[in-house]
Amino acid sequence: MKVHHAPNSRSVRALWLLNELELPYDVEIYPLGDKSMRTPEYLKIHPLGRVPALEDNGVTIFESGAITQYVLSKYGNGRLTPTADSSEYPAYLQWLHYAEGMIMPQVNIIVVETIFLPEERRNQTNVDRATKLLSRMLTAIDLHMENREFLAGEFSGADIMTGHACIVSGRLGADISDKNNVKAYIDRLEKRPALKKAWATK
């Protein structure tokens, strides 16, 4: 397998997952937003010139959530996924998709407004609104995490998706000062060697 990766992007999720499963992979590293992701060759891998993308024995797949489901279905052997008849399975599906549905749209606004746009085009009102919404999105996780270590029973792909989103939200300034469950959850995740290795891949 080969992962197309940019440091500090959603592709960290793909590396984290493969590290947790102890699967071998190669990695192609790009600076975030680099022109090399706009070449005709790379656009055949990801038509929008983004990361992550995964190549696996002739299969090419992008979107971190799709990669997570693909890898777990093909190589997980029951790991990091509750069984379909488990009481935790609905929660697993819910939180697997919560990251991209509810958290990352606000993260995208903050990243664009504070990093990618030239200073004269930035809009602090957009940042403030997104940061406020981000805090609300994390409140739902804080409530769910009461007396829980992970989102759906044991550590799972849902934690890779939404846990990563929680970590990024905190780094971008979301107010988690009153969210003790989220803070403890982030601390647990950041201690995992597989995630440390993913963050360090630059």
Tab-separated table of C-alpha atoms in Angstrom:
chain	number	residue	atom	x	y	z
A	1	MET	CA	0.000	0.000	0.000
A	2	LYS	CA	1.026	3.568	-0.640
A	3	VAL	CA	-0.362	6.601	1.183
A	4	HIS	CA	-0.206	10.073	-0.320
A	5	HIS	CA	0.266	12.301	2.698
A	6	ALA	CA	0.696	15.928	3.690
A	7	PRO	CA	1.770	16.622	7.282
A	8	ASN	CA	-0.896	18.067	9.588
A	9	SER	CA	-3.714	17.141	7.223
A	10	ARG	CA	-6.486	14.552	7.223
A	11	SER	CA	-3.997	12.052	5.797
A	12	VAL	CA	-2.675	11.666	9.351
A	13	ARG	CA	-5.779	9.522	9.869
A	14	ALA	CA	-4.725	7.055	7.173
A	15	LEU	CA	-1.234	6.697	8.629
A	16	TRP	CA	-2.619	6.365	12.146
A	17	LEU	CA	-4.963	3.595	11.047
A	18	LEU	CA	-2.255	1.639	9.246
A	19	ASN	CA	0.071	2.064	12.221
A	20	GLU	CA	-2.589	0.767	14.628
A	21	LEU	CA	-3.104	-2.292	12.425
A	22	GLU	CA	0.674	-2.700	12.007
A	23	LEU	CA	0.274	-2.932	8.238
A	24	PRO	CA	3.247	-2.195	5.980
A	25	TYR	CA	2.964	0.803	3.673
A	26	ASP	CA	4.946	3.308	1.675
A	27	VAL	CA	4.312	7.009	1.977
A	28	GLU	CA	4.646	9.833	-0.530
A	29	ILE	CA	4.908	13.159	1.296
A	30	TYR	CA	3.803	16.516	-0.107
A	31	PRO	CA	3.828	19.954	1.493
A	32	LEU	CA	0.195	20.886	2.142
A	33	GLY	CA	-1.186	22.670	-0.913
A	34	ASP	CA	1.971	22.018	-2.943
A	35	LYS	CA	1.830	22.362	-6.733
A	36	SER	CA	3.069	18.784	-7.089
A	37	MET	CA	-0.455	17.714	-6.149
A	38	ARG	CA	-1.773	19.495	-9.249
A	39	THR	CA	0.275	17.553	-11.791
A	40	PRO	CA	-1.573	15.399	-14.352
A	41	GLU	CA	-0.015	12.313	-12.764
A	42	TYR	CA	-1.314	13.090	-9.299
A	43	LEU	CA	-4.721	14.225	-10.538
A	44	LYS	CA	-5.207	10.688	-11.829
A	45	ILE	CA	-4.869	9.553	-8.209
A	46	HIS	CA	-6.986	12.316	-6.659
A	47	PRO	CA	-8.946	14.457	-9.147
A	48	LEU	CA	-8.977	17.433	-6.764
A	49	GLY	CA	-5.259	17.268	-6.016
A	50	ARG	CA	-5.698	16.616	-2.313
A	51	VAL	CA	-4.700	14.141	0.364
A	52	PRO	CA	-5.132	11.512	1.584
A	53	ALA	CA	-5.189	9.045	-1.244
A	54	LEU	CA	-4.389	5.360	-0.951
A	55	GLU	CA	-3.076	3.028	-3.647
A	56	ASP	CA	-3.472	-0.675	-2.984
A	57	ASN	CA	-2.765	-3.350	-5.590
A	58	GLY	CA	-4.363	-1.458	-8.448
A	59	VAL	CA	-7.089	0.132	-6.310
A	60	THR	CA	-7.039	3.885	-5.745
A	61	ILE	CA	-9.266	5.443	-3.103
A	62	PHE	CA	-9.439	8.881	-1.514
A	63	GLU	CA	-11.372	10.511	1.368
A	64	SER	CA	-10.110	9.615	4.836
A	65	GLY	CA	-13.418	8.087	5.914
A	66	ALA	CA	-13.602	5.908	2.819
A	67	ILE	CA	-9.986	4.841	3.317
A	68	THR	CA	-10.748	3.950	6.934
A	69	GLN	CA	-13.705	1.777	5.970
A	70	TYR	CA	-11.837	0.194	3.052
A	71	VAL	CA	-8.770	-0.736	5.075
A	72	LEU	CA	-10.770	-2.063	8.015
A	73	SER	CA	-13.030	-4.112	5.741
A	74	LYS	CA	-10.148	-5.586	3.760
A	75	TYR	CA	-7.368	-5.876	6.319
A	76	GLY	CA	-8.871	-5.314	9.750
A	77	ASN	CA	-9.845	-8.930	10.438
A	78	GLY	CA	-12.376	-7.679	12.952
A	79	ARG	CA	-10.003	-5.213	14.584
A	80	LEU	CA	-11.024	-1.619	15.335
A	81	THR	CA	-14.648	-2.283	14.297
A	82	PRO	CA	-17.501	-3.529	16.493
A	83	THR	CA	-19.443	-6.403	14.968
A	84	ALA	CA	-22.680	-5.465	13.223
A	85	ASP	CA	-24.730	-7.168	15.939
A	86	SER	CA	-22.874	-5.338	18.720
A	87	SER	CA	-24.730	-2.767	20.808
A	88	GLU	CA	-21.853	-0.375	20.047
A	89	TYR	CA	-22.132	-0.691	16.256
A	90	PRO	CA	-24.664	2.143	15.752
A	91	ALA	CA	-22.489	4.463	17.845
A	92	TYR	CA	-19.473	3.354	15.826
A	93	LEU	CA	-21.129	4.346	12.543
A	94	GLN	CA	-22.442	7.590	13.984
A	95	TRP	CA	-19.101	8.807	15.309
A	96	LEU	CA	-17.172	7.455	12.328
A	97	HIS	CA	-19.041	9.977	10.171
A	98	TYR	CA	-19.491	12.772	12.734
A	99	ALA	CA	-16.038	14.187	12.062
A	100	GLU	CA	-16.648	15.069	8.433
A	101	GLY	CA	-20.314	15.908	8.843
A	102	MET	CA	-20.155	18.211	11.854
A	103	ILE	CA	-16.601	19.098	12.903
A	104	MET	CA	-14.379	19.418	9.861
A	105	PRO	CA	-16.547	21.935	7.949
A	106	GLN	CA	-15.816	24.427	10.737
A	107	VAL	CA	-12.153	23.411	10.821
A	108	ASN	CA	-11.945	24.055	7.071
A	109	ILE	CA	-13.213	27.613	7.521
A	110	ILE	CA	-10.688	28.350	10.262
A	111	VAL	CA	-7.773	26.873	8.301
A	112	VAL	CA	-8.644	28.769	5.118
A	113	GLU	CA	-9.176	32.068	6.942
A	114	THR	CA	-6.055	31.857	9.130
A	115	ILE	CA	-3.553	29.993	6.951
A	116	PHE	CA	-4.349	29.876	3.237
A	117	LEU	CA	-5.917	33.254	2.489
A	118	PRO	CA	-3.653	36.290	2.182
A	119	GLU	CA	-3.973	38.533	5.202
A	120	GLU	CA	-5.893	41.255	3.394
A	121	ARG	CA	-8.656	38.778	2.462
A	122	ARG	CA	-9.111	37.168	5.879
A	123	ASN	CA	-12.380	37.617	7.748
A	124	GLN	CA	-12.203	37.339	11.524
A	125	THR	CA	-15.994	37.184	11.754
A	126	ASN	CA	-15.930	33.912	9.832
A	127	VAL	CA	-13.265	32.550	12.173
A	128	ASP	CA	-15.183	33.577	15.286
A	129	ARG	CA	-18.414	32.050	14.005
A	130	ALA	CA	-16.715	28.785	13.023
A	131	THR	CA	-14.874	28.567	16.343
A	132	LYS	CA	-18.138	29.035	18.236
A	133	LEU	CA	-19.856	26.322	16.173
A	134	LEU	CA	-16.864	24.051	16.676
A	135	SER	CA	-17.266	24.324	20.417
A	136	ARG	CA	-20.918	23.285	20.071
A	137	MET	CA	-19.975	20.275	17.957
A	138	LEU	CA	-17.501	19.174	20.633
A	139	THR	CA	-20.129	19.516	23.356
A	140	ALA	CA	-21.994	16.544	21.871
A	141	ILE	CA	-18.826	14.466	22.137
A	142	ASP	CA	-18.198	15.638	25.680
A	143	LEU	CA	-21.662	14.464	26.727
A	144	HIS	CA	-21.250	11.129	24.958
A	145	MET	CA	-17.840	10.499	26.526
A	146	GLU	CA	-19.101	10.586	30.117
A	147	ASN	CA	-17.772	7.384	31.743
A	148	ARG	CA	-16.292	6.264	28.415
A	149	GLU	CA	-12.713	5.889	27.243
A	150	PHE	CA	-13.529	5.692	23.538
A	151	LEU	CA	-16.471	6.528	21.303
A	152	ALA	CA	-17.847	3.039	20.701
A	153	GLY	CA	-16.623	0.619	23.335
A	154	GLU	CA	-13.036	-0.332	22.538
A	155	PHE	CA	-10.751	1.900	20.471
A	156	SER	CA	-12.001	1.851	16.875
A	157	GLY	CA	-11.928	3.526	13.497
A	158	ALA	CA	-14.442	6.033	14.854
A	159	ASP	CA	-11.772	7.288	17.253
A	160	ILE	CA	-9.330	7.696	14.397
A	161	MET	CA	-11.805	9.805	12.440
A	162	THR	CA	-13.502	11.875	15.129
A	163	GLY	CA	-10.673	11.714	17.657
A	164	HIS	CA	-8.357	13.285	15.105
A	165	ALA	CA	-10.980	15.990	14.500
A	166	CYS	CA	-11.120	16.703	18.246
A	167	ILE	CA	-7.352	17.058	18.445
A	168	VAL	CA	-7.218	19.404	15.460
A	169	SER	CA	-10.094	21.467	16.856
A	170	GLY	CA	-8.235	21.998	20.108
A	171	ARG	CA	-5.096	23.023	18.274
A	172	LEU	CA	-7.051	25.561	16.226
A	173	GLY	CA	-8.471	27.284	19.275
A	174	ALA	CA	-11.807	25.622	19.961
A	175	ASP	CA	-12.787	26.274	23.563
A	176	ILE	CA	-12.567	22.958	25.401
A	177	SER	CA	-11.854	24.483	28.810
A	178	ASP	CA	-15.229	23.299	30.126
A	179	LYS	CA	-15.155	19.964	28.294
A	180	ASN	CA	-13.286	17.700	30.681
A	181	ASN	CA	-14.322	14.510	28.909
A	182	VAL	CA	-13.040	15.785	25.573
A	183	LYS	CA	-9.776	16.941	27.157
A	184	ALA	CA	-9.231	13.536	28.770
A	185	TYR	CA	-10.141	11.815	25.504
A	186	ILE	CA	-7.608	13.868	23.553
A	187	ASP	CA	-4.936	13.099	26.153
A	188	ARG	CA	-5.604	9.359	25.807
A	189	LEU	CA	-5.410	9.478	22.047
A	190	GLU	CA	-2.235	11.551	21.922
A	191	LYS	CA	-0.438	8.959	24.041
A	192	ARG	CA	-0.990	6.245	21.434
A	193	PRO	CA	2.298	5.328	19.703
A	194	ALA	CA	0.540	4.824	16.365
A	195	LEU	CA	-0.711	8.408	16.384
A	196	LYS	CA	2.638	9.796	17.512
A	197	LYS	CA	4.260	8.023	14.571
A	198	ALA	CA	1.650	9.429	12.176
A	199	TRP	CA	2.155	13.012	13.378
A	200	ALA	CA	5.927	12.582	13.065
A	201	THR	CA	5.766	11.497	9.410
A	202	LYS	CA	6.951	14.639	7.623
